Amino acid sequence: MTKQYAHKQKSNGQFKSAAYVDDQRLMTVREVAALDNCSEKTVRRAIAAGLLEAIRVGPGGRLLRVHPMAHERYRKLLRT
């Protein structure tokens, strides 16, 4: 698994970075919550319970990111 970071310039001149693993963009907790139509807190609870696999990135590993395949496995788990 190779981690990469891409930096994209926003309209205000600041840079926003996105994490990539195996050429797939990792999703934020907010993005996962929007896809699942639930709150960010629900997503964080699923991560804490071990139901949804997440990767810590950023300074000190504070930020959580979810690989699209991990999100797909989580969705399948919920359907059963």
mmCIF file of N, CA, C and O in Angstrom:
data_model
loop_
_atom_site.group_PDB
_atom_site.id
_atom_site.type_symbol
_atom_site.label_atom_id
_atom_site.label_comp_id
_atom_site.label_asym_id
_atom_site.label_seq_id
_atom_site.Cartn_x
_atom_site.Cartn_y
_atom_site.Cartn_z
ATOM 1 N N MET A 1 0.844 -1.167 0.000
ATOM 2 C CA MET A 1 0.000 0.000 0.000
ATOM 3 C C MET A 1 0.893 1.234 0.000
ATOM 4 O O MET A 1 1.656 1.445 0.919
ATOM 5 N N THR A 2 0.819 2.029 -1.032
ATOM 6 C CA THR A 2 1.634 3.226 -1.118
ATOM 7 C C THR A 2 0.781 4.446 -0.842
ATOM 8 O O THR A 2 -0.295 4.608 -1.400
ATOM 9 N N LYS A 3 1.269 5.282 0.049
ATOM 10 C CA LYS A 3 0.550 6.504 0.394
ATOM 11 C C LYS A 3 1.116 7.659 -0.404
ATOM 12 O O LYS A 3 2.322 7.787 -0.541
ATOM 13 N N GLN A 4 0.251 8.483 -0.932
ATOM 14 C CA GLN A 4 0.656 9.675 -1.657
ATOM 15 C C GLN A 4 -0.218 10.826 -1.192
ATOM 16 O O GLN A 4 -1.326 10.627 -0.713
ATOM 17 N N TYR A 5 0.286 12.023 -1.368
ATOM 18 C CA TYR A 5 -0.481 13.205 -1.011
ATOM 19 C C TYR A 5 -0.468 14.167 -2.192
ATOM 20 O O TYR A 5 0.570 14.432 -2.773
ATOM 21 N N ALA A 6 -1.613 14.653 -2.559
ATOM 22 C CA ALA A 6 -1.720 15.627 -3.642
ATOM 23 C C ALA A 6 -2.172 16.945 -3.041
ATOM 24 O O ALA A 6 -2.998 16.970 -2.131
ATOM 25 N N HIS A 7 -1.634 18.007 -3.537
ATOM 26 C CA HIS A 7 -1.994 19.328 -3.030
ATOM 27 C C HIS A 7 -2.718 20.090 -4.126
ATOM 28 O O HIS A 7 -2.237 20.194 -5.239
ATOM 29 N N LYS A 8 -3.878 20.597 -3.801
ATOM 30 C CA LYS A 8 -4.713 21.309 -4.758
ATOM 31 C C LYS A 8 -4.908 22.734 -4.247
ATOM 32 O O LYS A 8 -5.249 22.935 -3.083
ATOM 33 N N GLN A 9 -4.690 23.701 -5.117
ATOM 34 C CA GLN A 9 -4.851 25.081 -4.699
ATOM 35 C C GLN A 9 -6.323 25.468 -4.724
ATOM 36 O O GLN A 9 -7.027 25.247 -5.699
ATOM 37 N N LYS A 10 -6.790 26.026 -3.612
ATOM 38 C CA LYS A 10 -8.169 26.488 -3.521
ATOM 39 C C LYS A 10 -8.254 27.902 -4.078
ATOM 40 O O LYS A 10 -7.250 28.560 -4.330
ATOM 41 N N SER A 11 -9.476 28.382 -4.274
ATOM 42 C CA SER A 11 -9.682 29.697 -4.880
ATOM 43 C C SER A 11 -9.096 30.837 -4.035
ATOM 44 O O SER A 11 -8.742 31.878 -4.563
ATOM 45 N N ASN A 12 -8.970 30.628 -2.725
ATOM 46 C CA ASN A 12 -8.437 31.689 -1.868
ATOM 47 C C ASN A 12 -6.902 31.654 -1.791
ATOM 48 O O ASN A 12 -6.307 32.358 -1.001
ATOM 49 N N GLY A 13 -6.271 30.806 -2.601
ATOM 50 C CA GLY A 13 -4.813 30.757 -2.642
ATOM 51 C C GLY A 13 -4.198 29.750 -1.697
ATOM 52 O O GLY A 13 -3.011 29.478 -1.769
ATOM 53 N N GLN A 14 -4.984 29.195 -0.776
ATOM 54 C CA GLN A 14 -4.461 28.187 0.144
ATOM 55 C C GLN A 14 -4.433 26.835 -0.548
ATOM 56 O O GLN A 14 -5.086 26.625 -1.557
ATOM 57 N N PHE A 15 -3.672 25.920 0.033
ATOM 58 C CA PHE A 15 -3.587 24.588 -0.531
ATOM 59 C C PHE A 15 -4.353 23.604 0.328
ATOM 60 O O PHE A 15 -4.325 23.665 1.546
ATOM 61 N N LYS A 16 -5.059 22.702 -0.333
ATOM 62 C CA LYS A 16 -5.792 21.635 0.351
ATOM 63 C C LYS A 16 -5.147 20.325 -0.082
ATOM 64 O O LYS A 16 -4.941 20.096 -1.270
ATOM 65 N N SER A 17 -4.812 19.477 0.870
ATOM 66 C CA SER A 17 -4.175 18.223 0.484
ATOM 67 C C SER A 17 -5.178 17.083 0.565
ATOM 68 O O SER A 17 -6.101 17.093 1.370
ATOM 69 N N ALA A 18 -4.997 16.112 -0.308
ATOM 70 C CA ALA A 18 -5.833 14.917 -0.316
ATOM 71 C C ALA A 18 -4.903 13.721 -0.252
ATOM 72 O O ALA A 18 -3.862 13.703 -0.892
ATOM 73 N N ALA A 19 -5.268 12.737 0.542
ATOM 74 C CA ALA A 19 -4.448 11.537 0.682
ATOM 75 C C ALA A 19 -4.915 10.483 -0.317
ATOM 76 O O ALA A 19 -6.104 10.316 -0.550
ATOM 77 N N TYR A 20 -3.958 9.800 -0.900
ATOM 78 C CA TYR A 20 -4.245 8.737 -1.858
ATOM 79 C C TYR A 20 -3.532 7.472 -1.408
ATOM 80 O O TYR A 20 -2.407 7.527 -0.916
ATOM 81 N N VAL A 21 -4.175 6.327 -1.548
ATOM 82 C CA VAL A 21 -3.558 5.031 -1.307
ATOM 83 C C VAL A 21 -3.843 4.181 -2.529
ATOM 84 O O VAL A 21 -4.997 4.043 -2.942
ATOM 85 N N ASP A 22 -2.797 3.601 -3.097
ATOM 86 C CA ASP A 22 -2.945 2.775 -4.310
ATOM 87 C C ASP A 22 -3.728 3.514 -5.387
ATOM 88 O O ASP A 22 -4.629 2.968 -6.015
ATOM 89 N N ASP A 23 -3.404 4.771 -5.583
ATOM 90 C CA ASP A 23 -4.022 5.625 -6.602
ATOM 91 C C ASP A 23 -5.522 5.839 -6.404
ATOM 92 O O ASP A 23 -6.226 6.225 -7.323
ATOM 93 N N GLN A 24 -6.043 5.565 -5.218
ATOM 94 C CA GLN A 24 -7.442 5.858 -4.915
ATOM 95 C C GLN A 24 -7.486 6.917 -3.826
ATOM 96 O O GLN A 24 -6.791 6.807 -2.817
ATOM 97 N N ARG A 25 -8.328 7.923 -4.038
ATOM 98 C CA ARG A 25 -8.448 9.008 -3.076
ATOM 99 C C ARG A 25 -9.161 8.516 -1.827
ATOM 100 O O ARG A 25 -10.205 7.878 -1.912
ATOM 101 N N LEU A 26 -8.593 8.813 -0.681
ATOM 102 C CA LEU A 26 -9.215 8.451 0.585
ATOM 103 C C LEU A 26 -10.330 9.455 0.898
ATOM 104 O O LEU A 26 -10.217 10.633 0.603
ATOM 105 N N MET A 27 -11.391 8.956 1.513
ATOM 106 C CA MET A 27 -12.540 9.798 1.832
ATOM 107 C C MET A 27 -12.441 10.323 3.258
ATOM 108 O O MET A 27 -11.938 9.632 4.151
ATOM 109 N N THR A 28 -12.950 11.506 3.469
ATOM 110 C CA THR A 28 -13.008 12.074 4.812
ATOM 111 C C THR A 28 -14.221 11.507 5.547
ATOM 112 O O THR A 28 -15.126 10.930 4.933
ATOM 113 N N VAL A 29 -14.248 11.704 6.847
ATOM 114 C CA VAL A 29 -15.394 11.278 7.657
ATOM 115 C C VAL A 29 -16.656 11.995 7.169
ATOM 116 O O VAL A 29 -17.730 11.395 7.054
ATOM 117 N N ARG A 30 -16.528 13.254 6.815
ATOM 118 C CA ARG A 30 -17.671 14.034 6.315
ATOM 119 C C ARG A 30 -18.210 13.452 5.014
ATOM 120 O O ARG A 30 -19.427 13.357 4.819
ATOM 121 N N GLU A 31 -17.319 13.052 4.116
ATOM 122 C CA GLU A 31 -17.752 12.478 2.842
ATOM 123 C C GLU A 31 -18.463 11.140 3.040
ATOM 124 O O GLU A 31 -19.478 10.865 2.394
ATOM 125 N N VAL A 32 -17.939 10.315 3.952
ATOM 126 C CA VAL A 32 -18.571 9.024 4.242
ATOM 127 C C VAL A 32 -19.958 9.251 4.841
ATOM 128 O O VAL A 32 -20.927 8.594 4.456
ATOM 129 N N ALA A 33 -20.064 10.206 5.749
ATOM 130 C CA ALA A 33 -21.354 10.513 6.370
ATOM 131 C C ALA A 33 -22.366 10.973 5.323
ATOM 132 O O ALA A 33 -23.536 10.581 5.361
ATOM 133 N N ALA A 34 -21.926 11.781 4.375
ATOM 134 C CA ALA A 34 -22.827 12.258 3.324
ATOM 135 C C ALA A 34 -23.300 11.104 2.442
ATOM 136 O O ALA A 34 -24.474 11.028 2.079
ATOM 137 N N LEU A 35 -22.392 10.194 2.104
ATOM 138 C CA LEU A 35 -22.756 9.041 1.278
ATOM 139 C C LEU A 35 -23.730 8.113 1.997
ATOM 140 O O LEU A 35 -24.631 7.540 1.381
ATOM 141 N N ASP A 36 -23.536 7.960 3.307
ATOM 142 C CA ASP A 36 -24.380 7.057 4.089
ATOM 143 C C ASP A 36 -25.617 7.745 4.663
ATOM 144 O O ASP A 36 -26.412 7.111 5.354
ATOM 145 N N ASN A 37 -25.738 9.034 4.422
ATOM 146 C CA ASN A 37 -26.867 9.808 4.930
ATOM 147 C C ASN A 37 -26.988 9.675 6.454
ATOM 148 O O ASN A 37 -28.056 9.356 6.990
ATOM 149 N N CYS A 38 -25.868 9.898 7.132
ATOM 150 C CA CYS A 38 -25.845 9.837 8.597
ATOM 151 C C CYS A 38 -24.935 10.955 9.109
ATOM 152 O O CYS A 38 -24.370 11.708 8.324
ATOM 153 N N SER A 39 -24.770 11.038 10.397
ATOM 154 C CA SER A 39 -23.932 12.092 10.968
ATOM 155 C C SER A 39 -22.463 11.664 10.989
ATOM 156 O O SER A 39 -22.141 10.469 10.911
ATOM 157 N N GLU A 40 -21.586 12.652 11.110
ATOM 158 C CA GLU A 40 -20.156 12.363 11.233
ATOM 159 C C GLU A 40 -19.888 11.567 12.508
ATOM 160 O O GLU A 40 -19.014 10.711 12.536
ATOM 161 N N LYS A 41 -20.658 11.854 13.546
ATOM 162 C CA LYS A 41 -20.486 11.144 14.812
ATOM 163 C C LYS A 41 -20.785 9.651 14.645
ATOM 164 O O LYS A 41 -20.098 8.803 15.217
ATOM 165 N N THR A 42 -21.781 9.307 13.845
ATOM 166 C CA THR A 42 -22.111 7.907 13.581
ATOM 167 C C THR A 42 -20.947 7.210 12.876
ATOM 168 O O THR A 42 -20.606 6.080 13.207
ATOM 169 N N VAL A 43 -20.333 7.907 11.926
ATOM 170 C CA VAL A 43 -19.183 7.340 11.216
ATOM 171 C C VAL A 43 -18.030 7.133 12.194
ATOM 172 O O VAL A 43 -17.388 6.076 12.201
ATOM 173 N N ARG A 44 -17.774 8.109 13.045
ATOM 174 C CA ARG A 44 -16.688 7.976 14.031
ATOM 175 C C ARG A 44 -16.966 6.833 15.012
ATOM 176 O O ARG A 44 -16.053 6.132 15.428
ATOM 177 N N ARG A 45 -18.225 6.631 15.373
ATOM 178 C CA ARG A 45 -18.581 5.506 16.252
ATOM 179 C C ARG A 45 -18.306 4.170 15.563
ATOM 180 O O ARG A 45 -17.819 3.227 16.193
ATOM 181 N N ALA A 46 -18.630 4.077 14.272
ATOM 182 C CA ALA A 46 -18.374 2.848 13.509
ATOM 183 C C ALA A 46 -16.882 2.571 13.432
ATOM 184 O O ALA A 46 -16.444 1.424 13.539
ATOM 185 N N ILE A 47 -16.078 3.613 13.293
ATOM 186 C CA ILE A 47 -14.615 3.452 13.270
ATOM 187 C C ILE A 47 -14.134 2.983 14.637
ATOM 188 O O ILE A 47 -13.350 2.042 14.737
ATOM 189 N N ALA A 48 -14.620 3.611 15.692
ATOM 190 C CA ALA A 48 -14.210 3.250 17.053
ATOM 191 C C ALA A 48 -14.608 1.819 17.406
ATOM 192 O O ALA A 48 -13.885 1.117 18.120
ATOM 193 N N ALA A 49 -15.755 1.375 16.878
ATOM 194 C CA ALA A 49 -16.239 0.018 17.168
ATOM 195 C C ALA A 49 -15.533 -1.038 16.313
ATOM 196 O O ALA A 49 -15.736 -2.234 16.522
ATOM 197 N N GLY A 50 -14.737 -0.590 15.355
ATOM 198 C CA GLY A 50 -14.024 -1.537 14.499
ATOM 199 C C GLY A 50 -14.850 -2.024 13.321
ATOM 200 O O GLY A 50 -14.444 -2.948 12.620
ATOM 201 N N LEU A 51 -15.994 -1.417 13.081
ATOM 202 C CA LEU A 51 -16.845 -1.811 11.958
ATOM 203 C C LEU A 51 -16.373 -1.206 10.642
ATOM 204 O O LEU A 51 -16.580 -1.767 9.577
ATOM 205 N N LEU A 52 -15.760 -0.042 10.721
ATOM 206 C CA LEU A 52 -15.276 0.683 9.545
ATOM 207 C C LEU A 52 -13.788 0.947 9.729
ATOM 208 O O LEU A 52 -13.380 1.581 10.705
ATOM 209 N N GLU A 53 -13.006 0.461 8.791
ATOM 210 C CA GLU A 53 -11.551 0.621 8.859
ATOM 211 C C GLU A 53 -11.168 2.028 8.403
ATOM 212 O O GLU A 53 -11.655 2.508 7.377
ATOM 213 N N ALA A 54 -10.319 2.683 9.169
ATOM 214 C CA ALA A 54 -9.875 4.039 8.837
ATOM 215 C C ALA A 54 -8.365 4.138 8.964
ATOM 216 O O ALA A 54 -7.731 3.342 9.653
ATOM 217 N N ILE A 55 -7.815 5.119 8.290
ATOM 218 C CA ILE A 55 -6.380 5.377 8.301
ATOM 219 C C ILE A 55 -6.179 6.756 8.909
ATOM 220 O O ILE A 55 -6.890 7.702 8.573
ATOM 221 N N ARG A 56 -5.221 6.861 9.810
ATOM 222 C CA ARG A 56 -4.902 8.162 10.407
ATOM 223 C C ARG A 56 -3.803 8.821 9.586
ATOM 224 O O ARG A 56 -2.797 8.206 9.273
ATOM 225 N N VAL A 57 -4.021 10.072 9.229
ATOM 226 C CA VAL A 57 -3.050 10.831 8.445
ATOM 227 C C VAL A 57 -2.858 12.198 9.086
ATOM 228 O O VAL A 57 -3.546 12.550 10.037
ATOM 229 N N GLY A 58 -1.943 12.960 8.541
ATOM 230 C CA GLY A 58 -1.732 14.328 9.003
ATOM 231 C C GLY A 58 -0.789 14.400 10.180
ATOM 232 O O GLY A 58 -0.276 13.394 10.653
ATOM 233 N N PRO A 59 -0.569 15.614 10.648
ATOM 234 C CA PRO A 59 0.362 15.827 11.757
ATOM 235 C C PRO A 59 -0.129 15.121 13.023
ATOM 236 O O PRO A 59 -1.245 15.339 13.474
ATOM 237 N N GLY A 60 0.667 14.234 13.524
ATOM 238 C CA GLY A 60 0.301 13.498 14.732
ATOM 239 C C GLY A 60 -0.759 12.449 14.507
ATOM 240 O O GLY A 60 -1.273 11.874 15.457
ATOM 241 N N GLY A 61 -1.137 12.185 13.265
ATOM 242 C CA GLY A 61 -2.148 11.177 12.975
ATOM 243 C C GLY A 61 -3.530 11.560 13.461
ATOM 244 O O GLY A 61 -4.340 10.715 13.817
ATOM 245 N N ARG A 62 -3.823 12.847 13.461
ATOM 246 C CA ARG A 62 -5.107 13.324 13.989
ATOM 247 C C ARG A 62 -6.266 13.134 13.032
ATOM 248 O O ARG A 62 -7.410 13.013 13.442
ATOM 249 N N LEU A 63 -6.004 13.161 11.737
ATOM 250 C CA LEU A 63 -7.074 13.120 10.747
ATOM 251 C C LEU A 63 -7.421 11.696 10.362
ATOM 252 O O LEU A 63 -6.542 10.860 10.207
ATOM 253 N N LEU A 64 -8.691 11.424 10.192
ATOM 254 C CA LEU A 64 -9.152 10.097 9.787
ATOM 255 C C LEU A 64 -9.534 10.111 8.318
ATOM 256 O O LEU A 64 -10.194 11.047 7.846
ATOM 257 N N ARG A 65 -9.119 9.081 7.600
ATOM 258 C CA ARG A 65 -9.501 8.916 6.201
ATOM 259 C C ARG A 65 -9.940 7.476 5.995
ATOM 260 O O ARG A 65 -9.436 6.551 6.641
ATOM 261 N N VAL A 66 -10.876 7.273 5.084
ATOM 262 C CA VAL A 66 -11.443 5.948 4.826
ATOM 263 C C VAL A 66 -11.183 5.585 3.369
ATOM 264 O O VAL A 66 -11.490 6.360 2.462
ATOM 265 N N HIS A 67 -10.638 4.400 3.161
ATOM 266 C CA HIS A 67 -10.397 3.904 1.807
ATOM 267 C C HIS A 67 -11.744 3.503 1.208
ATOM 268 O O HIS A 67 -12.595 2.940 1.903
ATOM 269 N N PRO A 68 -11.978 3.779 -0.065
ATOM 270 C CA PRO A 68 -13.269 3.422 -0.678
ATOM 271 C C PRO A 68 -13.628 1.933 -0.540
ATOM 272 O O PRO A 68 -14.801 1.599 -0.357
ATOM 273 N N MET A 69 -12.643 1.052 -0.613
ATOM 274 C CA MET A 69 -12.931 -0.384 -0.457
ATOM 275 C C MET A 69 -13.354 -0.709 0.973
ATOM 276 O O MET A 69 -14.210 -1.565 1.188
ATOM 277 N N ALA A 70 -12.773 -0.037 1.962
ATOM 278 C CA ALA A 70 -13.177 -0.243 3.356
ATOM 279 C C ALA A 70 -14.614 0.226 3.555
ATOM 280 O O ALA A 70 -15.398 -0.410 4.264
ATOM 281 N N HIS A 71 -14.971 1.321 2.905
ATOM 282 C CA HIS A 71 -16.342 1.820 2.996
ATOM 283 C C HIS A 71 -17.310 0.841 2.346
ATOM 284 O O HIS A 71 -18.387 0.574 2.880
ATOM 285 N N GLU A 72 -16.919 0.264 1.224
ATOM 286 C CA GLU A 72 -17.765 -0.723 0.547
ATOM 287 C C GLU A 72 -17.986 -1.960 1.426
ATOM 288 O O GLU A 72 -19.109 -2.457 1.526
ATOM 289 N N ARG A 73 -16.925 -2.437 2.088
ATOM 290 C CA ARG A 73 -17.060 -3.589 3.000
ATOM 291 C C ARG A 73 -17.998 -3.261 4.150
ATOM 292 O O ARG A 73 -18.818 -4.082 4.561
ATOM 293 N N TYR A 74 -17.893 -2.056 4.676
ATOM 294 C CA TYR A 74 -18.757 -1.608 5.768
ATOM 295 C C TYR A 74 -20.221 -1.585 5.326
ATOM 296 O O TYR A 74 -21.102 -2.040 6.050
ATOM 297 N N ARG A 75 -20.466 -1.076 4.115
ATOM 298 C CA ARG A 75 -21.838 -1.026 3.603
ATOM 299 C C ARG A 75 -22.419 -2.432 3.436
ATOM 300 O O ARG A 75 -23.576 -2.678 3.743
ATOM 301 N N LYS A 76 -21.588 -3.365 2.956
ATOM 302 C CA LYS A 76 -22.042 -4.755 2.800
ATOM 303 C C LYS A 76 -22.335 -5.368 4.159
ATOM 304 O O LYS A 76 -23.295 -6.130 4.308
ATOM 305 N N LEU A 77 -21.521 -5.057 5.148
ATOM 306 C CA LEU A 77 -21.720 -5.566 6.505
ATOM 307 C C LEU A 77 -23.059 -5.092 7.061
ATOM 308 O O LEU A 77 -23.767 -5.840 7.721
ATOM 309 N N LEU A 78 -23.409 -3.841 6.782
ATOM 310 C CA LEU A 78 -24.663 -3.287 7.286
ATOM 311 C C LEU A 78 -25.890 -3.912 6.621
ATOM 312 O O LEU A 78 -26.948 -3.999 7.231
ATOM 313 N N ARG A 79 -25.732 -4.361 5.390
ATOM 314 C CA ARG A 79 -26.859 -4.959 4.657
ATOM 315 C C ARG A 79 -27.199 -6.366 5.132
ATOM 316 O O ARG A 79 -28.288 -6.829 4.894
ATOM 317 N N THR A 80 -26.265 -7.028 5.788
ATOM 318 C CA THR A 80 -26.520 -8.420 6.216
ATOM 319 C C THR A 80 -27.280 -8.497 7.501
ATOM 320 O O THR A 80 -27.476 -7.617 8.228
#
